JSON list of C-alpha atoms in Angstrom, two decimals:
[
{"chain": "A", "resi": 5, "resn": "MET", "atom": "CA", "xyz": [-24.27, -3.46, 12.05]},
{"chain": "A", "resi": 6, "resn": "GLU", "atom": "CA", "xyz": [-21.06, -5.02, 10.77]},
{"chain": "A", "resi": 7, "resn": "THR", "atom": "CA", "xyz": [-19.78, -7.94, 12.80]},
{"chain": "A", "resi": 8, "resn": "ARG", "atom": "CA", "xyz": [-16.91, -9.23, 10.66]},
{"chain": "A", "resi": 9, "resn": "LYS", "atom": "CA", "xyz": [-13.38, -7.89, 10.81]},
{"chain": "A", "resi": 10, "resn": "THR", "atom": "CA", "xyz": [-12.89, -5.66, 7.77]},
{"chain": "A", "resi": 11, "resn": "VAL", "atom": "CA", "xyz": [-9.57, -4.92, 6.05]},
{"chain": "A", "resi": 12, "resn": "LEU", "atom": "CA", "xyz": [-8.66, -2.54, 3.24]},
{"chain": "A", "resi": 13, "resn": "VAL", "atom": "CA", "xyz": [-5.64, -3.73, 1.24]},
{"chain": "A", "resi": 14, "resn": "THR", "atom": "CA", "xyz": [-4.24, -1.20, -1.22]},
{"chain": "A", "resi": 15, "resn": "GLY", "atom": "CA", "xyz": [-2.90, -2.55, -4.50]},
{"chain": "A", "resi": 16, "resn": "ALA", "atom": "CA", "xyz": [-4.88, -5.72, -3.83]},
{"chain": "A", "resi": 17, "resn": "ASN", "atom": "CA", "xyz": [-5.73, -6.55, -7.43]},
{"chain": "A", "resi": 18, "resn": "LYS", "atom": "CA", "xyz": [-2.35, -8.24, -8.01]},
{"chain": "A", "resi": 19, "resn": "GLY", "atom": "CA", "xyz": [1.01, -9.12, -6.47]},
{"chain": "A", "resi": 20, "resn": "ILE", "atom": "CA", "xyz": [1.64, -9.16, -2.74]},
{"chain": "A", "resi": 21, "resn": "GLY", "atom": "CA", "xyz": [-1.53, -7.18, -2.09]},
{"chain": "A", "resi": 22, "resn": "TYR", "atom": "CA", "xyz": [-3.61, -9.87, -3.76]},
{"chain": "A", "resi": 23, "resn": "GLY", "atom": "CA", "xyz": [-1.84, -12.58, -1.76]},
{"chain": "A", "resi": 24, "resn": "VAL", "atom": "CA", "xyz": [-2.46, -10.74, 1.51]},
{"chain": "A", "resi": 25, "resn": "ALA", "atom": "CA", "xyz": [-6.12, -10.08, 0.65]},
{"chain": "A", "resi": 26, "resn": "LYS", "atom": "CA", "xyz": [-6.57, -13.74, -0.30]},
{"chain": "A", "resi": 27, "resn": "HIS", "atom": "CA", "xyz": [-5.11, -15.21, 2.87]},
{"chain": "A", "resi": 28, "resn": "LEU", "atom": "CA", "xyz": [-6.70, -12.67, 5.21]},
{"chain": "A", "resi": 29, "resn": "GLY", "atom": "CA", "xyz": [-9.99, -13.44, 3.48]},
{"chain": "A", "resi": 30, "resn": "LEU", "atom": "CA", "xyz": [-9.49, -17.19, 3.86]},
{"chain": "A", "resi": 31, "resn": "SER", "atom": "CA", "xyz": [-8.83, -16.64, 7.58]},
{"chain": "A", "resi": 32, "resn": "GLY", "atom": "CA", "xyz": [-12.15, -14.87, 8.09]},
{"chain": "A", "resi": 33, "resn": "TRP", "atom": "CA", "xyz": [-11.59, -11.22, 7.26]},
{"chain": "A", "resi": 34, "resn": "GLN", "atom": "CA", "xyz": [-14.04, -9.27, 5.14]},
{"chain": "A", "resi": 35, "resn": "VAL", "atom": "CA", "xyz": [-11.90, -7.75, 2.36]},
{"chain": "A", "resi": 36, "resn": "VAL", "atom": "CA", "xyz": [-12.08, -4.36, 0.66]},
{"chain": "A", "resi": 37, "resn": "ILE", "atom": "CA", "xyz": [-9.93, -4.10, -2.47]},
{"chain": "A", "resi": 38, "resn": "GLY", "atom": "CA", "xyz": [-7.98, -0.90, -3.06]},
{"chain": "A", "resi": 39, "resn": "ALA", "atom": "CA", "xyz": [-7.09, -0.53, -6.74]},
{"chain": "A", "resi": 40, "resn": "ARG", "atom": "CA", "xyz": [-6.60, 2.05, -9.49]},
{"chain": "A", "resi": 41, "resn": "ASN", "atom": "CA", "xyz": [-8.56, 0.28, -12.21]},
{"chain": "A", "resi": 42, "resn": "ARG", "atom": "CA", "xyz": [-12.15, -1.01, -12.09]},
{"chain": "A", "resi": 43, "resn": "GLN", "atom": "CA", "xyz": [-11.58, -3.89, -14.52]},
{"chain": "A", "resi": 44, "resn": "ARG", "atom": "CA", "xyz": [-8.58, -5.23, -12.60]},
{"chain": "A", "resi": 45, "resn": "ALA", "atom": "CA", "xyz": [-10.37, -4.75, -9.29]},
{"chain": "A", "resi": 46, "resn": "GLU", "atom": "CA", "xyz": [-13.44, -6.64, -10.48]},
{"chain": "A", "resi": 47, "resn": "LYS", "atom": "CA", "xyz": [-11.29, -9.47, -11.85]},
{"chain": "A", "resi": 48, "resn": "ALA", "atom": "CA", "xyz": [-9.59, -9.83, -8.44]},
{"chain": "A", "resi": 49, "resn": "ILE", "atom": "CA", "xyz": [-12.96, -9.70, -6.67]},
{"chain": "A", "resi": 50, "resn": "SER", "atom": "CA", "xyz": [-14.33, -12.45, -8.90]},
{"chain": "A", "resi": 51, "resn": "GLU", "atom": "CA", "xyz": [-11.31, -14.67, -8.22]},
{"chain": "A", "resi": 52, "resn": "LEU", "atom": "CA", "xyz": [-11.46, -14.08, -4.46]},
{"chain": "A", "resi": 53, "resn": "LYS", "atom": "CA", "xyz": [-15.19, -14.71, -4.27]},
{"chain": "A", "resi": 54, "resn": "ALA", "atom": "CA", "xyz": [-14.67, -17.97, -6.15]},
{"chain": "A", "resi": 55, "resn": "LEU", "atom": "CA", "xyz": [-12.51, -19.04, -3.19]},
{"chain": "A", "resi": 56, "resn": "GLY", "atom": "CA", "xyz": [-15.37, -18.31, -0.79]},
{"chain": "A", "resi": 57, "resn": "ILE", "atom": "CA", "xyz": [-13.90, -15.03, 0.45]},
{"chain": "A", "resi": 58, "resn": "ASP", "atom": "CA", "xyz": [-16.22, -12.27, 1.68]},
{"chain": "A", "resi": 59, "resn": "VAL", "atom": "CA", "xyz": [-15.27, -9.32, -0.54]},
{"chain": "A", "resi": 60, "resn": "ALA", "atom": "CA", "xyz": [-17.23, -6.23, 0.46]},
{"chain": "A", "resi": 61, "resn": "GLY", "atom": "CA", "xyz": [-16.26, -4.26, -2.64]},
{"chain": "A", "resi": 62, "resn": "TRP", "atom": "CA", "xyz": [-13.51, -2.06, -3.99]},
{"chain": "A", "resi": 63, "resn": "VAL", "atom": "CA", "xyz": [-12.38, 1.54, -3.63]},
{"chain": "A", "resi": 64, "resn": "ASN", "atom": "CA", "xyz": [-10.46, 3.59, -6.18]},
{"chain": "A", "resi": 65, "resn": "ILE", "atom": "CA", "xyz": [-7.05, 4.27, -4.60]},
{"chain": "A", "resi": 66, "resn": "GLU", "atom": "CA", "xyz": [-4.67, 6.40, -6.69]},
{"chain": "A", "resi": 67, "resn": "LEU", "atom": "CA", "xyz": [-1.86, 7.34, -4.34]},
{"chain": "A", "resi": 68, "resn": "LYS", "atom": "CA", "xyz": [-0.62, 10.30, -6.37]},
{"chain": "A", "resi": 69, "resn": "ASP", "atom": "CA", "xyz": [-4.08, 11.95, -6.34]},
{"chain": "A", "resi": 70, "resn": "LEU", "atom": "CA", "xyz": [-4.48, 13.60, -2.93]},
{"chain": "A", "resi": 71, "resn": "ASP", "atom": "CA", "xyz": [-8.01, 14.84, -3.61]},
{"chain": "A", "resi": 72, "resn": "GLY", "atom": "CA", "xyz": [-8.96, 11.37, -4.78]},
{"chain": "A", "resi": 73, "resn": "LEU", "atom": "CA", "xyz": [-7.53, 9.86, -1.60]},
{"chain": "A", "resi": 74, "resn": "ALA", "atom": "CA", "xyz": [-9.63, 12.19, 0.54]},
{"chain": "A", "resi": 75, "resn": "GLN", "atom": "CA", "xyz": [-12.69, 11.08, -1.41]},
{"chain": "A", "resi": 76, "resn": "ALA", "atom": "CA", "xyz": [-11.67, 7.42, -1.07]},
{"chain": "A", "resi": 77, "resn": "ALA", "atom": "CA", "xyz": [-11.36, 7.80, 2.71]},
{"chain": "A", "resi": 78, "resn": "ARG", "atom": "CA", "xyz": [-14.84, 9.35, 2.91]},
{"chain": "A", "resi": 79, "resn": "GLU", "atom": "CA", "xyz": [-16.21, 6.50, 0.80]},
{"chain": "A", "resi": 80, "resn": "VAL", "atom": "CA", "xyz": [-14.60, 3.91, 3.06]},
{"chain": "A", "resi": 81, "resn": "GLY", "atom": "CA", "xyz": [-16.12, 5.56, 6.12]},
{"chain": "A", "resi": 82, "resn": "GLU", "atom": "CA", "xyz": [-19.58, 5.50, 4.56]},
{"chain": "A", "resi": 83, "resn": "ARG", "atom": "CA", "xyz": [-19.51, 2.04, 2.99]},
{"chain": "A", "resi": 84, "resn": "PHE", "atom": "CA", "xyz": [-17.27, 0.10, 5.39]},
{"chain": "A", "resi": 85, "resn": "PRO", "atom": "CA", "xyz": [-17.69, 1.69, 8.85]},
{"chain": "A", "resi": 86, "resn": "GLY", "atom": "CA", "xyz": [-16.31, -1.40, 10.57]},
{"chain": "A", "resi": 87, "resn": "LEU", "atom": "CA", "xyz": [-12.86, -1.06, 8.99]},
{"chain": "A", "resi": 88, "resn": "SER", "atom": "CA", "xyz": [-10.24, -2.07, 11.56]},
{"chain": "A", "resi": 89, "resn": "LEU", "atom": "CA", "xyz": [-7.19, -2.87, 9.44]},
{"chain": "A", "resi": 90, "resn": "LEU", "atom": "CA", "xyz": [-5.40, -0.92, 6.71]},
{"chain": "A", "resi": 91, "resn": "VAL", "atom": "CA", "xyz": [-2.66, -2.71, 4.78]},
{"chain": "A", "resi": 92, "resn": "ASN", "atom": "CA", "xyz": [-0.61, -0.13, 2.88]},
{"chain": "A", "resi": 93, "resn": "ASN", "atom": "CA", "xyz": [0.77, -2.28, 0.10]},
{"chain": "A", "resi": 94, "resn": "ALA", "atom": "CA", "xyz": [0.33, -0.24, -3.10]},
{"chain": "A", "resi": 95, "resn": "GLY", "atom": "CA", "xyz": [3.40, 1.46, -4.52]},
{"chain": "A", "resi": 96, "resn": "ILE", "atom": "CA", "xyz": [5.55, 2.00, -7.59]},
{"chain": "A", "resi": 97, "resn": "PRO", "atom": "CA", "xyz": [9.10, 0.75, -8.17]},
{"chain": "A", "resi": 98, "resn": "GLY", "atom": "CA", "xyz": [10.72, 3.89, -9.52]},
{"chain": "A", "resi": 99, "resn": "ASP", "atom": "CA", "xyz": [13.59, 3.01, -11.83]},
{"chain": "A", "resi": 100, "resn": "MET", "atom": "CA", "xyz": [15.23, -0.07, -10.38]},
{"chain": "A", "resi": 101, "resn": "GLY", "atom": "CA", "xyz": [17.56, -0.49, -13.34]},
{"chain": "A", "resi": 102, "resn": "VAL", "atom": "CA", "xyz": [19.94, 2.44, -12.73]},
{"chain": "A", "resi": 103, "resn": "ASP", "atom": "CA", "xyz": [22.40, 3.45, -10.04]},
{"chain": "A", "resi": 104, "resn": "SER", "atom": "CA", "xyz": [22.00, 6.64, -8.02]},
{"chain": "A", "resi": 105, "resn": "ARG", "atom": "CA", "xyz": [24.15, 8.81, -10.28]},
{"chain": "A", "resi": 106, "resn": "HIS", "atom": "CA", "xyz": [21.89, 7.98, -13.22]},
{"chain": "A", "resi": 107, "resn": "THR", "atom": "CA", "xyz": [18.59, 8.29, -11.34]},
{"chain": "A", "resi": 108, "resn": "ASP", "atom": "CA", "xyz": [16.35, 11.03, -12.71]},
{"chain": "A", "resi": 109, "resn": "ILE", "atom": "CA", "xyz": [15.18, 13.57, -10.12]},
{"chain": "A", "resi": 110, "resn": "ASN", "atom": "CA", "xyz": [11.64, 13.31, -11.44]},
{"chain": "A", "resi": 111, "resn": "VAL", "atom": "CA", "xyz": [11.67, 9.57, -10.74]},
{"chain": "A", "resi": 112, "resn": "ILE", "atom": "CA", "xyz": [12.75, 10.30, -7.15]},
{"chain": "A", "resi": 113, "resn": "ARG", "atom": "CA", "xyz": [9.95, 12.85, -6.79]},
{"chain": "A", "resi": 114, "resn": "GLU", "atom": "CA", "xyz": [7.24, 10.61, -8.26]},
{"chain": "A", "resi": 115, "resn": "THR", "atom": "CA", "xyz": [8.27, 7.59, -6.19]},
{"chain": "A", "resi": 116, "resn": "LEU", "atom": "CA", "xyz": [8.23, 9.62, -2.98]},
{"chain": "A", "resi": 117, "resn": "GLU", "atom": "CA", "xyz": [4.88, 11.20, -3.90]},
{"chain": "A", "resi": 118, "resn": "VAL", "atom": "CA", "xyz": [3.26, 7.79, -4.35]},
{"chain": "A", "resi": 119, "resn": "ASN", "atom": "CA", "xyz": [5.00, 5.53, -1.86]},
{"chain": "A", "resi": 120, "resn": "PHE", "atom": "CA", "xyz": [5.38, 8.00, 0.99]},
{"chain": "A", "resi": 121, "resn": "ILE", "atom": "CA", "xyz": [3.20, 11.10, 0.59]},
{"chain": "A", "resi": 122, "resn": "GLY", "atom": "CA", "xyz": [0.23, 9.23, -0.87]},
{"chain": "A", "resi": 123, "resn": "THR", "atom": "CA", "xyz": [0.49, 6.43, 1.67]},
{"chain": "A", "resi": 124, "resn": "PHE", "atom": "CA", "xyz": [0.70, 8.96, 4.51]},
{"chain": "A", "resi": 125, "resn": "ALA", "atom": "CA", "xyz": [-2.25, 10.95, 3.17]},
{"chain": "A", "resi": 126, "resn": "LEU", "atom": "CA", "xyz": [-4.48, 7.87, 2.97]},
{"chain": "A", "resi": 127, "resn": "THR", "atom": "CA", "xyz": [-3.41, 6.68, 6.41]},
{"chain": "A", "resi": 128, "resn": "LYS", "atom": "CA", "xyz": [-3.98, 10.11, 7.94]},
{"chain": "A", "resi": 129, "resn": "ALA", "atom": "CA", "xyz": [-7.45, 10.35, 6.39]},
{"chain": "A", "resi": 130, "resn": "LEU", "atom": "CA", "xyz": [-8.45, 6.93, 7.74]},
{"chain": "A", "resi": 131, "resn": "LEU", "atom": "CA", "xyz": [-7.03, 7.39, 11.26]},
{"chain": "A", "resi": 132, "resn": "PRO", "atom": "CA", "xyz": [-10.30, 8.60, 12.85]},
{"chain": "A", "resi": 133, "resn": "LEU", "atom": "CA", "xyz": [-12.20, 5.55, 11.56]},
{"chain": "A", "resi": 134, "resn": "LEU", "atom": "CA", "xyz": [-9.41, 3.15, 12.51]},
{"chain": "A", "resi": 135, "resn": "GLU", "atom": "CA", "xyz": [-9.12, 4.68, 15.98]},
{"chain": "A", "resi": 136, "resn": "LYS", "atom": "CA", "xyz": [-12.86, 4.31, 16.55]},
{"chain": "A", "resi": 137, "resn": "ASN", "atom": "CA", "xyz": [-12.53, 0.63, 15.66]},
{"chain": "A", "resi": 138, "resn": "HIS", "atom": "CA", "xyz": [-9.32, 0.03, 17.70]},
{"chain": "A", "resi": 139, "resn": "GLY", "atom": "CA", "xyz": [-7.59, -0.58, 14.42]},
{"chain": "A", "resi": 140, "resn": "ARG", "atom": "CA", "xyz": [-4.17, -1.33, 13.00]},
{"chain": "A", "resi": 141, "resn": "ILE", "atom": "CA", "xyz": [-2.03, -0.08, 10.12]},
{"chain": "A", "resi": 142, "resn": "VAL", "atom": "CA", "xyz": [0.39, -2.49, 8.46]},
{"chain": "A", "resi": 143, "resn": "ASN", "atom": "CA", "xyz": [2.91, -1.02, 6.02]},
{"chain": "A", "resi": 144, "resn": "VAL", "atom": "CA", "xyz": [4.57, -3.25, 3.42]},
{"chain": "A", "resi": 145, "resn": "THR", "atom": "CA", "xyz": [8.11, -1.94, 3.11]},
{"chain": "A", "resi": 146, "resn": "VAL", "atom": "CA", "xyz": [11.84, -2.73, 2.95]},
{"chain": "A", "resi": 147, "resn": "PRO", "atom": "CA", "xyz": [14.69, -2.09, 5.40]},
{"chain": "A", "resi": 148, "resn": "SER", "atom": "CA", "xyz": [16.01, 1.44, 5.80]},
{"chain": "A", "resi": 149, "resn": "GLU", "atom": "CA", "xyz": [19.49, -0.05, 6.16]},
{"chain": "A", "resi": 150, "resn": "ILE", "atom": "CA", "xyz": [21.09, -0.29, 2.74]},
{"chain": "A", "resi": 151, "resn": "SER", "atom": "CA", "xyz": [21.64, -3.79, 1.39]},
{"chain": "A", "resi": 152, "resn": "PRO", "atom": "CA", "xyz": [24.78, -4.25, -0.71]},
{"chain": "A", "resi": 153, "resn": "TYR", "atom": "CA", "xyz": [22.84, -6.70, -2.88]},
{"chain": "A", "resi": 154, "resn": "TRP", "atom": "CA", "xyz": [19.82, -4.57, -3.80]},
{"chain": "A", "resi": 155, "resn": "HIS", "atom": "CA", "xyz": [19.53, -0.78, -3.41]},
{"chain": "A", "resi": 156, "resn": "PRO", "atom": "CA", "xyz": [17.53, 1.13, -6.06]},
{"chain": "A", "resi": 157, "resn": "LEU", "atom": "CA", "xyz": [17.65, 4.70, -4.73]},
{"chain": "A", "resi": 158, "resn": "ALA", "atom": "CA", "xyz": [14.14, 5.99, -5.49]},
{"chain": "A", "resi": 159, "resn": "TYR", "atom": "CA", "xyz": [12.39, 2.94, -4.08]},
{"chain": "A", "resi": 160, "resn": "VAL", "atom": "CA", "xyz": [14.59, 2.50, -1.01]},
{"chain": "A", "resi": 161, "resn": "ALA", "atom": "CA", "xyz": [14.36, 6.22, -0.16]},
{"chain": "A", "resi": 162, "resn": "SER", "atom": "CA", "xyz": [10.58, 6.17, -0.42]},
{"chain": "A", "resi": 163, "resn": "LYS", "atom": "CA", "xyz": [10.35, 3.14, 1.84]},
{"chain": "A", "resi": 164, "resn": "ALA", "atom": "CA", "xyz": [12.80, 4.63, 4.35]},
{"chain": "A", "resi": 165, "resn": "ALA", "atom": "CA", "xyz": [10.39, 7.58, 4.63]},
{"chain": "A", "resi": 166, "resn": "GLN", "atom": "CA", "xyz": [7.53, 5.11, 5.10]},
{"chain": "A", "resi": 167, "resn": "ASN", "atom": "CA", "xyz": [9.50, 3.38, 7.86]},
{"chain": "A", "resi": 168, "resn": "ALA", "atom": "CA", "xyz": [9.98, 6.74, 9.55]},
{"chain": "A", "resi": 169, "resn": "MET", "atom": "CA", "xyz": [6.22, 7.31, 9.33]},
{"chain": "A", "resi": 170, "resn": "THR", "atom": "CA", "xyz": [5.62, 3.98, 11.04]},
{"chain": "A", "resi": 171, "resn": "GLY", "atom": "CA", "xyz": [8.11, 4.70, 13.81]},
{"chain": "A", "resi": 172, "resn": "VAL", "atom": "CA", "xyz": [6.83, 8.21, 14.51]},
{"chain": "A", "resi": 173, "resn": "MET", "atom": "CA", "xyz": [3.18, 7.15, 14.50]},
{"chain": "A", "resi": 174, "resn": "ALA", "atom": "CA", "xyz": [3.88, 4.17, 16.77]},
{"chain": "A", "resi": 175, "resn": "THR", "atom": "CA", "xyz": [5.69, 6.44, 19.24]},
{"chain": "A", "resi": 176, "resn": "GLU", "atom": "CA", "xyz": [2.82, 8.90, 19.22]},
{"chain": "A", "resi": 177, "resn": "PHE", "atom": "CA", "xyz": [0.24, 6.12, 19.64]},
{"chain": "A", "resi": 178, "resn": "ARG", "atom": "CA", "xyz": [2.11, 4.91, 22.73]},
{"chain": "A", "resi": 179, "resn": "GLN", "atom": "CA", "xyz": [2.38, 8.44, 24.13]},
{"chain": "A", "resi": 180, "resn": "ASP", "atom": "CA", "xyz": [-1.28, 9.19, 23.45]},
{"chain": "A", "resi": 181, "resn": "GLY", "atom": "CA", "xyz": [-2.48, 5.97, 25.02]},
{"chain": "A", "resi": 182, "resn": "THR", "atom": "CA", "xyz": [-4.59, 5.18, 21.97]},
{"chain": "A", "resi": 183, "resn": "THR", "atom": "CA", "xyz": [-5.49, 1.62, 20.96]},
{"chain": "A", "resi": 184, "resn": "LEU", "atom": "CA", "xyz": [-4.18, 2.29, 17.44]},
{"chain": "A", "resi": 185, "resn": "GLU", "atom": "CA", "xyz": [-1.27, 0.11, 16.36]},
{"chain": "A", "resi": 186, "resn": "THR", "atom": "CA", "xyz": [1.12, 0.32, 13.43]},
{"chain": "A", "resi": 187, "resn": "PHE", "atom": "CA", "xyz": [4.02, -1.78, 12.24]},
{"chain": "A", "resi": 188, "resn": "SER", "atom": "CA", "xyz": [6.01, -2.52, 9.09]},
{"chain": "A", "resi": 189, "resn": "VAL", "atom": "CA", "xyz": [6.51, -5.80, 7.29]},
{"chain": "A", "resi": 190, "resn": "HIS", "atom": "CA", "xyz": [9.29, -6.56, 4.85]},
{"chain": "A", "resi": 191, "resn": "PRO", "atom": "CA", "xyz": [8.13, -9.50, 2.72]},
{"chain": "A", "resi": 192, "resn": "GLY", "atom": "CA", "xyz": [11.61, -10.10, 1.33]},
{"chain": "A", "resi": 193, "resn": "PRO", "atom": "CA", "xyz": [12.43, -10.90, -2.30]},
{"chain": "A", "resi": 194, "resn": "THR", "atom": "CA", "xyz": [9.12, -11.78, -3.98]},
{"chain": "A", "resi": 195, "resn": "THR", "atom": "CA", "xyz": [8.35, -12.53, -7.61]},
{"chain": "A", "resi": 196, "resn": "THR", "atom": "CA", "xyz": [5.92, -9.77, -8.69]},
{"chain": "A", "resi": 197, "resn": "ASP", "atom": "CA", "xyz": [5.23, -7.31, -11.52]},
{"chain": "A", "resi": 198, "resn": "LEU", "atom": "CA", "xyz": [7.10, -4.70, -9.47]},
{"chain": "A", "resi": 199, "resn": "ASN", "atom": "CA", "xyz": [10.43, -6.36, -10.27]},
{"chain": "A", "resi": 200, "resn": "GLY", "atom": "CA", "xyz": [9.49, -7.73, -13.69]},
{"chain": "A", "resi": 201, "resn": "ASN", "atom": "CA", "xyz": [8.53, -11.11, -12.18]},
{"chain": "A", "resi": 202, "resn": "MET", "atom": "CA", "xyz": [12.14, -11.74, -11.24]},
{"chain": "A", "resi": 203, "resn": "SER", "atom": "CA", "xyz": [12.73, -15.21, -9.82]},
{"chain": "A", "resi": 204, "resn": "LEU", "atom": "CA", "xyz": [16.13, -15.94, -8.33]},
{"chain": "A", "resi": 205, "resn": "PRO", "atom": "CA", "xyz": [17.41, -18.11, -5.45]},
{"chain": "A", "resi": 206, "resn": "GLY", "atom": "CA", "xyz": [15.91, -16.74, -2.23]},
{"chain": "A", "resi": 207, "resn": "PHE", "atom": "CA", "xyz": [12.78, -15.37, -3.92]},
{"chain": "A", "resi": 208, "resn": "HIS", "atom": "CA", "xyz": [9.31, -16.44, -2.78]},
{"chain": "A", "resi": 209, "resn": "ASP", "atom": "CA", "xyz": [6.00, -16.47, -4.58]},
{"chain": "A", "resi": 210, "resn": "ILE", "atom": "CA", "xyz": [2.98, -14.27, -3.84]},
{"chain": "A", "resi": 211, "resn": "ASP", "atom": "CA", "xyz": [1.00, -17.06, -2.20]},
{"chain": "A", "resi": 212, "resn": "THR", "atom": "CA", "xyz": [3.78, -17.92, 0.25]},
{"chain": "A", "resi": 213, "resn": "VAL", "atom": "CA", "xyz": [4.27, -14.29, 1.25]},
{"chain": "A", "resi": 214, "resn": "GLY", "atom": "CA", "xyz": [0.53, -13.60, 1.48]},
{"chain": "A", "resi": 215, "resn": "ARG", "atom": "CA", "xyz": [0.00, -16.60, 3.75]},
{"chain": "A", "resi": 216, "resn": "LYS", "atom": "CA", "xyz": [2.87, -15.65, 6.04]},
{"chain": "A", "resi": 217, "resn": "MET", "atom": "CA", "xyz": [1.73, -12.02, 6.29]},
{"chain": "A", "resi": 218, "resn": "ALA", "atom": "CA", "xyz": [-1.81, -13.12, 7.14]},
{"chain": "A", "resi": 219, "resn": "GLU", "atom": "CA", "xyz": [-0.45, -15.41, 9.87]},
{"chain": "A", "resi": 220, "resn": "LEU", "atom": "CA", "xyz": [1.52, -12.48, 11.31]},
{"chain": "A", "resi": 221, "resn": "ILE", "atom": "CA", "xyz": [-1.48, -10.15, 11.27]},
{"chain": "A", "resi": 222, "resn": "ASN", "atom": "CA", "xyz": [-3.63, -12.84, 12.91]},
{"chain": "A", "resi": 223, "resn": "ASP", "atom": "CA", "xyz": [-1.12, -13.87, 15.60]},
{"chain": "A", "resi": 224, "resn": "GLY", "atom": "CA", "xyz": [-2.87, -11.93, 18.38]},
{"chain": "A", "resi": 225, "resn": "GLN", "atom": "CA", "xyz": [0.32, -10.11, 19.39]},
{"chain": "A", "resi": 226, "resn": "ASN", "atom": "CA", "xyz": [0.93, -6.37, 19.68]},
{"chain": "A", "resi": 227, "resn": "HIS", "atom": "CA", "xyz": [3.64, -5.35, 17.18]},
{"chain": "A", "resi": 228, "resn": "GLN", "atom": "CA", "xyz": [3.54, -1.61, 17.82]},
{"chain": "A", "resi": 229, "resn": "GLY", "atom": "CA", "xyz": [6.43, 0.09, 15.98]},
{"chain": "A", "resi": 230, "resn": "GLU", "atom": "CA", "xyz": [8.09, -3.15, 14.93]},
{"chain": "A", "resi": 231, "resn": "PHE", "atom": "CA", "xyz": [9.86, -3.79, 11.64]},
{"chain": "A", "resi": 232, "resn": "ILE", "atom": "CA", "xyz": [9.34, -7.45, 10.84]},
{"chain": "A", "resi": 233, "resn": "GLU", "atom": "CA", "xyz": [11.24, -9.23, 8.10]},
{"chain": "A", "resi": 234, "resn": "LEU", "atom": "CA", "xyz": [9.54, -12.29, 6.68]},
{"chain": "A", "resi": 235, "resn": "TYR", "atom": "CA", "xyz": [12.44, -13.17, 4.38]},
{"chain": "A", "resi": 236, "resn": "PRO", "atom": "CA", "xyz": [15.55, -10.96, 4.55]},
{"chain": "A", "resi": 237, "resn": "ILE", "atom": "CA", "xyz": [17.40, -9.85, 1.43]},
{"chain": "A", "resi": 238, "resn": "VAL", "atom": "CA", "xyz": [20.50, -12.05, 1.08]},
{"chain": "A", "resi": 239, "resn": "GLU", "atom": "CA", "xyz": [23.32, -12.40, -1.41]},
{"chain": "A", "resi": 240, "resn": "GLU", "atom": "CA", "xyz": [22.28, -14.24, -4.53]}
]
């Protein structure tokens, strides 16, 4: 019988996902790595275990593969029945280097398929397990309101859909009287592979963001339906 709190972090082999997995692990969570590649997953597991973190294993999470996500959810239920936290972090950037008039429709479609449809499909598949364990869903996202300083269409649109998912689910959880909880976190400008390791004034590193997100998740408060900004996007 599992006694430790167990979390699945998608995209946990690098970037913000790795930072969140690290600091949740350091605070006592048992960590399950969601990743697309075995070699990268095992490298992350080795690094986390070297820090004394309890890593239960990894699951292949490819957000654009709906059949694969269904299989991943079944695997999680079998291998990690105590799962009580899902951190939806994995995603793709789309094309952040063009304005809306030059954005390819296929890029819009792919970004929505991964960041919204895939994230929803995984969440939906894991809801029965999370509900049984009085669990929570934390979505790593950006504001739906458009910033004049940073607004790549494909990415922002996909995250606006994810924010809608959070809001609708939170409303339904309240109405249903379930113990399930969901909220969104905007890490703010962070230096990661997603943005080509951009580092400008106002940007934070992965470790800082991971620590702050772990503190939020561990604060003992109910954040049902909230959109929480760790570091807002500001003018450079």
